[in-house]
Every structure is written in C-alpha cells, then in structure tokens.
mmCIF file of C-alpha atoms in Angstrom:
data_model
loop_
_atom_site.group_PDB
_atom_site.id
_atom_site.type_symbol
_atom_site.label_atom_id
_atom_site.label_comp_id
_atom_site.label_asym_id
_atom_site.label_seq_id
_atom_site.Cartn_x
_atom_site.Cartn_y
_atom_site.Cartn_z
ATOM 1 C CA MET A 6 116.054 105.605 127.695
ATOM 2 C CA SER A 7 116.945 103.768 131.102
ATOM 3 C CA GLY A 8 119.941 101.826 129.708
ATOM 4 C CA GLN A 9 122.318 101.727 126.751
ATOM 5 C CA LEU A 10 121.984 99.884 123.505
ATOM 6 C CA ILE A 11 124.983 97.460 123.045
ATOM 7 C CA LEU A 12 125.851 95.992 119.709
ATOM 8 C CA ALA A 13 127.545 92.618 120.306
ATOM 9 C CA GLY A 14 128.162 92.198 116.537
ATOM 10 C CA ASN A 15 129.992 93.596 113.513
ATOM 11 C CA VAL A 16 130.572 96.902 112.120
ATOM 12 C CA ILE A 17 132.299 96.570 108.871
ATOM 13 C CA ALA A 18 132.833 98.567 105.670
ATOM 14 C CA ASP A 19 130.338 98.730 103.011
ATOM 15 C CA LEU A 20 131.126 99.117 99.363
ATOM 16 C CA VAL A 21 127.806 100.189 97.694
ATOM 17 C CA ILE A 22 127.572 99.866 93.999
ATOM 18 C CA GLU A 23 124.500 101.042 92.230
ATOM 19 C CA VAL A 24 123.812 99.022 89.082
ATOM 20 C CA PRO A 25 120.945 99.016 86.517
ATOM 21 C CA ALA A 26 120.440 95.410 87.227
ATOM 22 C CA LEU A 27 122.530 92.395 88.487
ATOM 23 C CA PRO A 28 124.804 90.819 85.849
ATOM 24 C CA GLU A 29 124.063 87.407 84.509
ATOM 25 C CA ARG A 30 126.537 84.664 85.577
ATOM 26 C CA GLY A 31 129.961 85.261 84.041
ATOM 27 C CA GLY A 32 128.737 88.741 82.832
ATOM 28 C CA ASP A 33 129.555 92.219 83.817
ATOM 29 C CA VAL A 34 127.771 95.492 84.424
ATOM 30 C CA ILE A 35 128.785 99.139 84.690
ATOM 31 C CA GLY A 36 128.030 100.576 88.088
ATOM 32 C CA THR A 37 126.380 103.972 88.137
ATOM 33 C CA ARG A 38 127.414 105.251 91.594
ATOM 34 C CA THR A 39 129.978 103.888 94.214
ATOM 35 C CA GLU A 40 130.316 104.733 97.915
ATOM 36 C CA LEU A 41 132.446 103.369 100.642
ATOM 37 C CA THR A 42 130.975 103.666 104.155
ATOM 38 C CA ALA A 43 130.669 102.026 107.600
ATOM 39 C CA GLY A 44 127.927 99.399 107.538
ATOM 40 C CA GLY A 45 126.748 96.219 109.198
ATOM 41 C CA GLY A 46 125.435 96.790 112.650
ATOM 42 C CA PHE A 47 126.510 100.419 112.354
ATOM 43 C CA ASN A 48 123.262 101.239 110.675
ATOM 44 C CA THR A 49 121.388 99.894 113.846
ATOM 45 C CA LEU A 50 123.446 101.957 116.206
ATOM 46 C CA VAL A 51 122.950 105.135 114.074
ATOM 47 C CA ALA A 52 119.204 104.615 113.880
ATOM 48 C CA ALA A 53 118.991 104.197 117.782
ATOM 49 C CA GLY A 54 121.495 106.947 118.527
ATOM 50 C CA ARG A 55 119.749 109.547 116.148
ATOM 51 C CA LEU A 56 116.561 108.960 118.288
ATOM 52 C CA GLY A 57 118.325 109.663 121.432
ATOM 53 C CA ALA A 58 119.729 106.191 122.661
ATOM 54 C CA GLU A 59 123.140 105.729 124.342
ATOM 55 C CA THR A 60 124.981 103.451 122.049
ATOM 56 C CA VAL A 61 127.942 101.129 122.478
ATOM 57 C CA PHE A 62 129.814 99.045 119.790
ATOM 58 C CA ALA A 63 130.991 95.857 121.434
ATOM 59 C CA GLY A 64 132.604 94.244 118.476
ATOM 60 C CA LEU A 65 136.076 93.950 116.901
ATOM 61 C CA HIS A 66 137.640 96.529 114.539
ATOM 62 C CA GLY A 67 141.069 96.171 112.856
ATOM 63 C CA THR A 68 144.004 98.133 111.905
ATOM 64 C CA GLY A 69 144.003 99.368 108.242
ATOM 65 C CA PRO A 70 141.914 101.497 106.055
ATOM 66 C CA TYR A 71 138.525 99.772 106.752
ATOM 67 C CA GLY A 72 139.129 99.820 110.506
ATOM 68 C CA ASP A 73 140.029 103.452 110.305
ATOM 69 C CA LEU A 74 136.843 104.238 108.385
ATOM 70 C CA VAL A 75 134.590 102.262 111.007
ATOM 71 C CA ARG A 76 136.272 104.173 114.059
ATOM 72 C CA THR A 77 135.819 107.513 112.124
ATOM 73 C CA ALA A 78 132.101 106.732 111.448
ATOM 74 C CA LEU A 79 131.443 105.565 115.061
ATOM 75 C CA ALA A 80 132.988 108.859 116.430
ATOM 76 C CA ALA A 81 130.997 111.000 114.207
ATOM 77 C CA GLU A 82 127.652 109.394 115.468
ATOM 78 C CA GLY A 83 128.755 109.456 119.109
ATOM 79 C CA VAL A 84 128.915 105.668 119.411
ATOM 80 C CA ARG A 85 131.396 104.381 122.102
ATOM 81 C CA PRO A 86 133.680 101.530 120.983
ATOM 82 C CA LEU A 87 134.214 99.188 123.909
ATOM 83 C CA LEU A 88 137.090 96.994 122.709
ATOM 84 C CA PRO A 89 140.563 98.246 121.584
ATOM 85 C CA ALA A 90 141.626 98.075 117.919
ATOM 86 C CA ARG A 91 143.180 94.817 116.898
ATOM 87 C CA THR A 92 146.609 95.075 115.333
ATOM 88 C CA ASP A 93 146.639 91.715 113.575
ATOM 89 C CA GLY A 94 144.486 92.446 110.715
ATOM 90 C CA ASP A 95 141.842 94.908 109.223
ATOM 91 C CA THR A 96 138.105 95.043 109.517
ATOM 92 C CA GLY A 97 136.071 93.195 106.949
ATOM 93 C CA PHE A 98 133.934 94.507 104.301
ATOM 94 C CA THR A 99 130.657 93.992 102.165
ATOM 95 C CA VAL A 100 130.049 94.621 98.592
ATOM 96 C CA ALA A 101 126.422 95.667 98.319
ATOM 97 C CA LEU A 102 124.806 95.730 94.738
ATOM 98 C CA VAL A 103 121.765 98.011 94.711
ATOM 99 C CA ASP A 104 119.738 97.625 91.541
ATOM 100 C CA ALA A 105 117.358 100.011 89.989
ATOM 101 C CA GLY A 106 114.494 98.956 92.134
ATOM 102 C CA GLY A 107 116.485 99.734 95.206
ATOM 103 C CA GLU A 108 116.824 96.014 96.119
ATOM 104 C CA ARG A 109 120.278 95.103 97.472
ATOM 105 C CA THR A 110 122.388 91.935 97.007
ATOM 106 C CA PHE A 111 125.422 91.321 99.251
ATOM 107 C CA VAL A 112 128.859 89.641 99.277
ATOM 108 C CA THR A 113 130.680 89.734 102.500
ATOM 109 C CA SER A 114 134.373 89.119 103.355
ATOM 110 C CA PHE A 115 134.976 89.215 107.093
ATOM 111 C CA GLY A 116 138.347 90.364 108.723
ATOM 112 C CA VAL A 117 139.484 90.436 112.374
ATOM 113 C CA ASP A 118 135.859 91.066 113.272
ATOM 114 C CA ALA A 119 135.207 87.273 112.844
ATOM 115 C CA GLU A 120 138.016 86.399 115.362
ATOM 116 C CA MET A 121 136.719 87.170 118.879
ATOM 117 C CA ARG A 122 138.401 85.781 121.927
ATOM 118 C CA PRO A 123 137.065 84.764 125.161
ATOM 119 C CA ASP A 124 138.678 87.757 126.881
ATOM 120 C CA ASP A 125 136.847 89.898 124.489
ATOM 121 C CA MET A 126 133.632 88.428 125.300
ATOM 122 C CA ALA A 127 134.446 88.710 128.974
ATOM 123 C CA LYS A 128 134.871 92.457 128.603
ATOM 124 C CA VAL A 129 131.550 92.728 126.760
ATOM 125 C CA ALA A 130 129.640 90.769 129.580
ATOM 126 C CA ALA A 131 131.165 93.036 132.096
ATOM 127 C CA GLU A 132 129.672 96.157 130.348
ATOM 128 C CA VAL A 133 126.203 95.020 130.404
ATOM 129 C CA ARG A 134 124.011 96.167 133.267
ATOM 130 C CA ALA A 135 120.346 95.884 134.087
ATOM 131 C CA GLY A 136 118.146 97.953 131.828
ATOM 132 C CA ASP A 137 120.377 97.636 128.861
ATOM 133 C CA LEU A 138 119.275 96.396 125.388
ATOM 134 C CA VAL A 139 121.648 93.997 123.631
ATOM 135 C CA GLN A 140 121.557 93.583 119.830
ATOM 136 C CA LEU A 141 122.749 90.408 118.106
ATOM 137 C CA SER A 142 122.989 89.419 114.467
ATOM 138 C CA GLY A 143 122.980 86.244 112.592
ATOM 139 C CA TYR A 144 126.186 87.467 110.826
ATOM 140 C CA GLY A 145 128.000 87.016 114.274
ATOM 141 C CA LEU A 146 126.307 83.793 115.069
ATOM 142 C CA VAL A 147 127.268 82.102 111.735
ATOM 143 C CA MET A 148 130.923 82.620 112.258
ATOM 144 C CA PRO A 149 132.769 79.601 113.460
ATOM 145 C CA VAL A 150 134.887 81.410 116.125
ATOM 146 C CA ASN A 151 132.326 84.171 117.092
ATOM 147 C CA GLY A 152 129.154 82.009 117.102
ATOM 148 C CA PRO A 153 129.800 79.822 120.071
ATOM 149 C CA LEU A 154 131.139 82.764 122.039
ATOM 150 C CA LEU A 155 128.125 84.953 121.309
ATOM 151 C CA CYS A 156 125.860 82.049 122.091
ATOM 152 C CA ALA A 157 127.299 81.578 125.539
ATOM 153 C CA PHE A 158 127.305 85.390 126.053
ATOM 154 C CA ALA A 159 123.563 85.645 125.224
ATOM 155 C CA ALA A 160 122.530 82.501 127.109
ATOM 156 C CA GLY A 161 124.159 84.000 130.173
ATOM 157 C CA LEU A 162 122.538 87.493 130.154
ATOM 158 C CA PRO A 163 120.600 88.385 133.300
ATOM 159 C CA ARG A 164 116.785 88.739 133.036
ATOM 160 C CA GLY A 165 117.060 92.458 133.443
ATOM 161 C CA VAL A 166 118.637 92.833 129.981
ATOM 162 C CA THR A 167 116.618 92.901 126.779
ATOM 163 C CA LEU A 168 118.127 90.670 124.125
ATOM 164 C CA CYS A 169 117.093 91.387 120.430
ATOM 165 C CA LEU A 170 118.173 89.007 117.565
ATOM 166 C CA ASP A 171 118.111 89.925 113.914
ATOM 167 C CA PRO A 172 118.755 86.666 112.203
ATOM 168 C CA ALA A 173 120.208 88.144 109.035
ATOM 169 C CA PRO A 174 120.193 86.719 105.526
ATOM 170 C CA LEU A 175 122.536 83.764 106.452
ATOM 171 C CA VAL A 176 120.295 82.371 109.200
ATOM 172 C CA ALA A 177 119.910 78.984 107.473
ATOM 173 C CA ASP A 178 123.694 78.476 107.876
ATOM 174 C CA ILE A 179 123.781 79.136 111.742
ATOM 175 C CA PRO A 180 124.421 75.744 113.414
ATOM 176 C CA ALA A 181 121.438 74.637 115.606
ATOM 177 C CA ALA A 182 123.856 74.230 118.523
ATOM 178 C CA VAL A 183 124.351 78.048 118.344
ATOM 179 C CA LEU A 184 120.983 79.348 117.290
ATOM 180 C CA GLU A 185 118.693 77.419 119.637
ATOM 181 C CA PRO A 186 120.223 78.601 122.937
ATOM 182 C CA VAL A 187 120.194 82.135 121.572
ATOM 183 C CA LEU A 188 116.535 81.880 120.535
ATOM 184 C CA ALA A 189 115.687 80.493 124.101
ATOM 185 C CA ARG A 190 117.140 83.759 125.599
ATOM 186 C CA THR A 191 115.787 86.153 122.965
ATOM 187 C CA ASP A 192 113.248 88.726 124.110
ATOM 188 C CA TRP A 193 112.640 90.122 120.539
ATOM 189 C CA LEU A 194 113.254 88.448 117.201
ATOM 190 C CA SER A 195 113.295 90.911 114.370
ATOM 191 C CA ALA A 196 113.438 89.238 110.874
ATOM 192 C CA ASN A 197 112.602 90.265 107.227
ATOM 193 C CA ALA A 198 109.956 88.233 105.393
ATOM 194 C CA ARG A 199 112.610 86.041 103.712
ATOM 195 C CA GLU A 200 114.379 85.389 106.941
ATOM 196 C CA ALA A 201 111.074 84.595 108.704
ATOM 197 C CA SER A 202 110.084 82.136 105.975
ATOM 198 C CA LEU A 203 113.355 80.277 106.276
ATOM 199 C CA MET A 204 112.994 79.969 109.969
ATOM 200 C CA SER A 205 109.366 79.025 109.992
ATOM 201 C CA GLY A 206 108.536 77.313 106.797
ATOM 202 C CA SER A 207 105.681 79.765 106.128
ATOM 203 C CA GLU A 208 105.549 82.341 103.392
ATOM 204 C CA SER A 209 102.813 84.292 105.219
ATOM 205 C CA PRO A 210 104.516 86.928 107.475
ATOM 206 C CA GLY A 211 101.644 86.723 109.979
ATOM 207 C CA ARG A 212 101.765 82.921 110.358
ATOM 208 C CA ALA A 213 105.578 83.119 110.286
ATOM 209 C CA ALA A 214 105.505 85.603 113.197
ATOM 210 C CA ALA A 215 103.386 83.247 115.203
ATOM 211 C CA ALA A 216 105.359 80.299 114.493
ATOM 212 C CA LEU A 217 108.721 82.028 115.406
ATOM 213 C CA ARG A 218 107.115 83.251 118.671
ATOM 214 C CA ALA A 219 106.409 79.576 119.640
ATOM 215 C CA ARG A 220 110.141 78.865 119.299
ATOM 216 C CA LEU A 221 111.032 81.579 121.779
ATOM 217 C CA ALA A 222 110.458 81.597 125.620
ATOM 218 C CA PRO A 223 107.120 82.703 126.991
ATOM 219 C CA GLY A 224 107.048 86.609 127.067
ATOM 220 C CA ALA A 225 109.107 87.012 124.038
ATOM 221 C CA GLY A 226 107.892 88.937 120.920
ATOM 222 C CA VAL A 227 108.574 88.721 117.098
ATOM 223 C CA LEU A 228 108.632 91.320 114.426
ATOM 224 C CA VAL A 229 108.435 90.115 110.680
ATOM 225 C CA ARG A 230 109.412 93.276 108.535
ATOM 226 C CA ALA A 231 107.505 93.303 105.285
ATOM 227 C CA ASP A 232 109.071 96.375 103.521
ATOM 228 C CA LYS A 233 106.415 98.602 102.106
ATOM 229 C CA ASP A 234 103.726 96.548 103.597
ATOM 230 C CA GLY A 235 104.858 97.359 107.172
ATOM 231 C CA CYS A 236 105.456 94.856 109.959
ATOM 232 C CA TRP A 237 103.708 91.814 111.595
ATOM 233 C CA LEU A 238 104.053 91.946 115.308
ATOM 234 C CA ALA A 239 103.495 88.779 117.378
ATOM 235 C CA PRO A 240 103.216 90.414 120.859
ATOM 236 C CA PRO A 241 104.974 89.039 123.959
ATOM 237 C CA ASP A 242 101.536 88.592 125.715
ATOM 238 C CA GLY A 243 100.812 85.655 123.426
ATOM 239 C CA SER A 244 97.896 87.216 121.545
ATOM 240 C CA ALA A 245 97.425 86.850 117.831
ATOM 241 C CA PRO A 246 99.837 88.555 115.537
ATOM 242 C CA VAL A 247 98.711 92.002 114.363
ATOM 243 C CA HIS A 248 99.742 93.920 111.162
ATOM 244 C CA VAL A 249 101.202 97.366 111.665
ATOM 245 C CA ALA A 250 100.823 99.487 108.514
ATOM 246 C CA GLY A 251 103.776 100.839 106.681
ATOM 247 C CA PHE A 252 104.282 104.133 104.894
ATOM 248 C CA PRO A 253 104.221 104.048 101.140
ATOM 249 C CA VAL A 254 107.284 105.830 99.713
ATOM 250 C CA THR A 255 109.399 105.612 96.480
ATOM 251 C CA ALA A 256 112.438 103.710 97.448
ATOM 252 C CA VAL A 257 115.757 104.735 96.121
ATOM 253 C CA ASP A 258 118.038 102.512 98.239
ATOM 254 C CA SER A 259 116.888 99.875 100.569
ATOM 255 C CA ASN A 260 120.306 99.159 101.954
ATOM 256 C CA GLY A 261 120.190 99.582 105.795
ATOM 257 C CA ALA A 262 116.256 99.770 106.082
ATOM 258 C CA GLY A 263 116.123 96.736 108.255
ATOM 259 C CA ASP A 264 118.748 97.956 110.488
ATOM 260 C CA ALA A 265 117.011 101.470 110.621
ATOM 261 C CA HIS A 266 113.718 99.571 111.722
ATOM 262 C CA VAL A 267 115.539 97.558 114.404
ATOM 263 C CA GLY A 268 117.427 100.552 115.786
ATOM 264 C CA ALA A 269 114.384 102.718 116.046
ATOM 265 C CA PHE A 270 112.230 99.987 117.573
ATOM 266 C CA LEU A 271 114.795 99.419 120.257
ATOM 267 C CA ALA A 272 115.430 103.012 121.033
ATOM 268 C CA LEU A 273 111.693 103.526 121.499
ATOM 269 C CA LEU A 274 111.127 100.373 123.425
ATOM 270 C CA GLY A 275 114.031 101.480 125.692
ATOM 271 C CA GLU A 276 112.199 104.732 126.353
ATOM 272 C CA GLY A 277 109.130 102.682 127.559
ATOM 273 C CA ALA A 278 106.938 102.748 124.358
ATOM 274 C CA ALA A 279 104.435 100.089 123.869
ATOM 275 C CA PRO A 280 105.583 97.404 121.183
ATOM 276 C CA GLU A 281 102.952 98.254 118.694
ATOM 277 C CA ALA A 282 103.662 101.915 118.844
ATOM 278 C CA ALA A 283 107.360 101.368 118.700
ATOM 279 C CA VAL A 284 106.864 99.118 115.620
ATOM 280 C CA ARG A 285 104.732 101.778 114.000
ATOM 281 C CA ALA A 286 107.388 104.518 114.534
ATOM 282 C CA ALA A 287 109.993 101.955 113.305
ATOM 283 C CA ASN A 288 108.071 101.534 110.120
ATOM 284 C CA ALA A 289 108.188 105.292 109.598
ATOM 285 C CA ALA A 290 111.986 105.347 110.182
ATOM 286 C CA ALA A 291 112.599 102.561 107.639
ATOM 287 C CA ALA A 292 110.394 104.312 105.109
ATOM 288 C CA TYR A 293 112.354 107.475 105.643
ATOM 289 C CA ALA A 294 115.643 105.726 105.262
ATOM 290 C CA VAL A 295 114.880 104.169 101.997
ATOM 291 C CA THR A 296 114.158 107.407 100.336
ATOM 292 C CA ARG A 297 117.787 108.504 100.952
ATOM 293 C CA ARG A 298 120.913 106.983 99.277
ATOM 294 C CA GLY A 299 123.491 105.274 101.523
ATOM 295 C CA PRO A 300 123.169 102.665 104.242
ATOM 296 C CA ALA A 301 123.057 104.821 107.339
ATOM 297 C CA THR A 302 120.164 107.080 106.440
ATOM 298 C CA ALA A 303 118.021 106.745 109.528
ATOM 299 C CA PRO A 304 116.217 109.883 110.651
ATOM 300 C CA THR A 305 116.914 112.079 113.534
ATOM 301 C CA ARG A 306 114.097 112.503 115.985
ATOM 302 C CA GLN A 307 112.949 115.789 114.426
ATOM 303 C CA GLU A 308 113.290 114.422 110.887
ATOM 304 C CA LEU A 309 111.079 111.497 111.886
ATOM 305 C CA ILE A 310 108.555 113.874 113.357
ATOM 306 C CA VAL A 311 108.441 115.780 110.317
ATOM 307 C CA PHE A 312 108.155 112.780 108.153
ATOM 308 C CA ALA A 313 105.251 111.359 110.352
ATOM 309 C CA ARG A 314 103.514 114.648 110.343
ATOM 310 C CA ASP A 315 103.621 114.855 106.664
ATOM 311 C CA ALA A 316 102.154 111.237 106.397
ATOM 312 C CA GLY A 317 99.373 112.097 108.691
ATOM 313 C CA ALA A 318 100.772 109.736 111.302
ATOM 314 C CA GLN A 319 99.881 111.750 114.531
ATOM 315 C CA ASP A 320 100.224 108.573 116.716
ATOM 316 C CA VAL A 321 103.997 108.585 115.703
ATOM 317 C CA VAL A 322 104.213 112.338 116.139
ATOM 318 C CA ALA A 323 102.865 112.062 119.679
ATOM 319 C CA LEU A 324 105.040 109.182 120.571
ATOM 320 C CA LEU A 325 108.124 111.138 119.602
ATOM 321 C CA GLY A 326 107.087 114.119 121.524
ATOM 322 C CA GLY A 327 106.391 116.326 118.368
#
C-alpha cells in the first residue's frame, strides 16, 4: 500500500446486546448476551489493518472508561492515534441491539468525540500526504461542531489523496451545506441500500448507485452494499453500474459488516487493485465478518484467503496472493 488509511471520524465504545427481538414501545426484553467493545470507525481501521494497511485514527478520544477501552483496542490492532486524549470528558458510546436474525439497531450518545476544535483539524490536515486514503463518516458530518470542520477539511484535500465517504444511517440529518461540499470532493461513496435509497430516492441499488455517482465529481465511484446480495458498483469511468456477487453465509451478527466492507475495499484499492476486484474481495470480507459475533470481526489476509478458497472464489484468492 503506497499510503496510509486515515480515519477522520469517531471511534467510540459499542455496548452490544443480543436480543430475541426488539421490544415494543414501552416494553422490555431480556438480552441473551452482552459485550462492550470499541466500535464506530474502529471496525473500518481493523478491517484495513488486518489486510496490511497502515492505519491512523485521526479523531478525538476522552479520559474515562470508554476512552481507555478505545485506546487499548487501537493499540492491540496497531492503529496509531494522531490526537492526544482529551481531559474534559469521556469518549461516547453506542448501544447496539442485535436481533435473532443478526440485524442491528443503534442508539448513539456522543462524548468529547463530538467536540473537535480548529487546531485538532489542523493537526489532521498536516498528517495527510499524497497517496493517502481518508475515510469520513456521516456520523461525523451530522455533528453540529464537527460537521463544518470536517467539511472544510475534506474540501481542502489535495487531489493526490483519495477520499471515501460512508454516509451512515443518519445521512438524512446531515445539513446540505455540510454534505454537498464533501460529496463534491468524494472519490468513493460507499453506502448501504437504505442509505443509498435515502440519498437517491430509488429503492433499486443499481439505479441508486448511478444516481449517486451523478452527484459526485467526474471520476468518482459509488458502492451500494446490499448485504447477502453483494454490492452494486458504479465505476469511476462513468460506465453502467455492475452487480458484484456476494457470498451466501449464515449471519449471526451483522454489526460492523459495512465497516468491514469499507475497510477491506480501501486496503485493496490502496494496493492498486481494480475497483471491481476490490469490491469482490470486500464482499468476501463482509460475509466472513457476519459469521462471527462482535463488531470487529473482519478477517486477516490469510483468513480471507481460506474463506475465499472454500467458497470457490479463486479470483479473490489470486488478488490476495494466496
């Protein structure tokens, strides 16, 4: 990989609770399993790092139990934090409810991670160099304080830097004054089917991918992740969107699957892989991830090679050097 993957976003704590089904309004349900882990953009960094990318966390982290958890997790995965710990509060957290079908529902409470300052953004901008990949999330853009700062940062990135935007579930709440300049600079937009529909008005992943590419600058590409159905790719060359097949598996926990897809795609794109080949391997990484419990379950390179070989995906095996 020629450059590093820089996450200009949030790494927070994930309180994951498995439930038989979501409770009705005003009701209750007994959780069957609970786990507290690092989450948010952490999952993207893990997925990229396990495939060999150099990873940098360029977001805020606080002082307290959640901040300590985040820093310990980053260190364990070899991710370099760029900014020092904030002493005026703790890192935020998400409660993720995972139902019996593996689907997840979130409630997020931000901490100091939502309170970036201009000098923080200046340090992040100074870190970026030609050949790097920068990952942004809609979670950062929706924040009243962070959003405008991240927008200005993204708009000012030099052309030698690849910018990827994952719009996230709250994309409809991002102010247009923040979202549109980011879209104008985005090289790759990676959204799930729901997010793509909200942004395009189309429930067809293929048509949504084409419509979203039209909102980006010439030469940008779009991925619409469709879970078990794989992914739709609207290539940067302007050609018609193509469907890249997924890998049928039995999902036990879909938490972090989209992040695994984004991280794997960027890691392989940074190695020089063609977009469609990188998407195919990212589909495999996401499929692997949903068969394991926990948010940061992306495979190592060797694990992904074994998974792809067992699935008969020799194209992925060859891409990964297996």
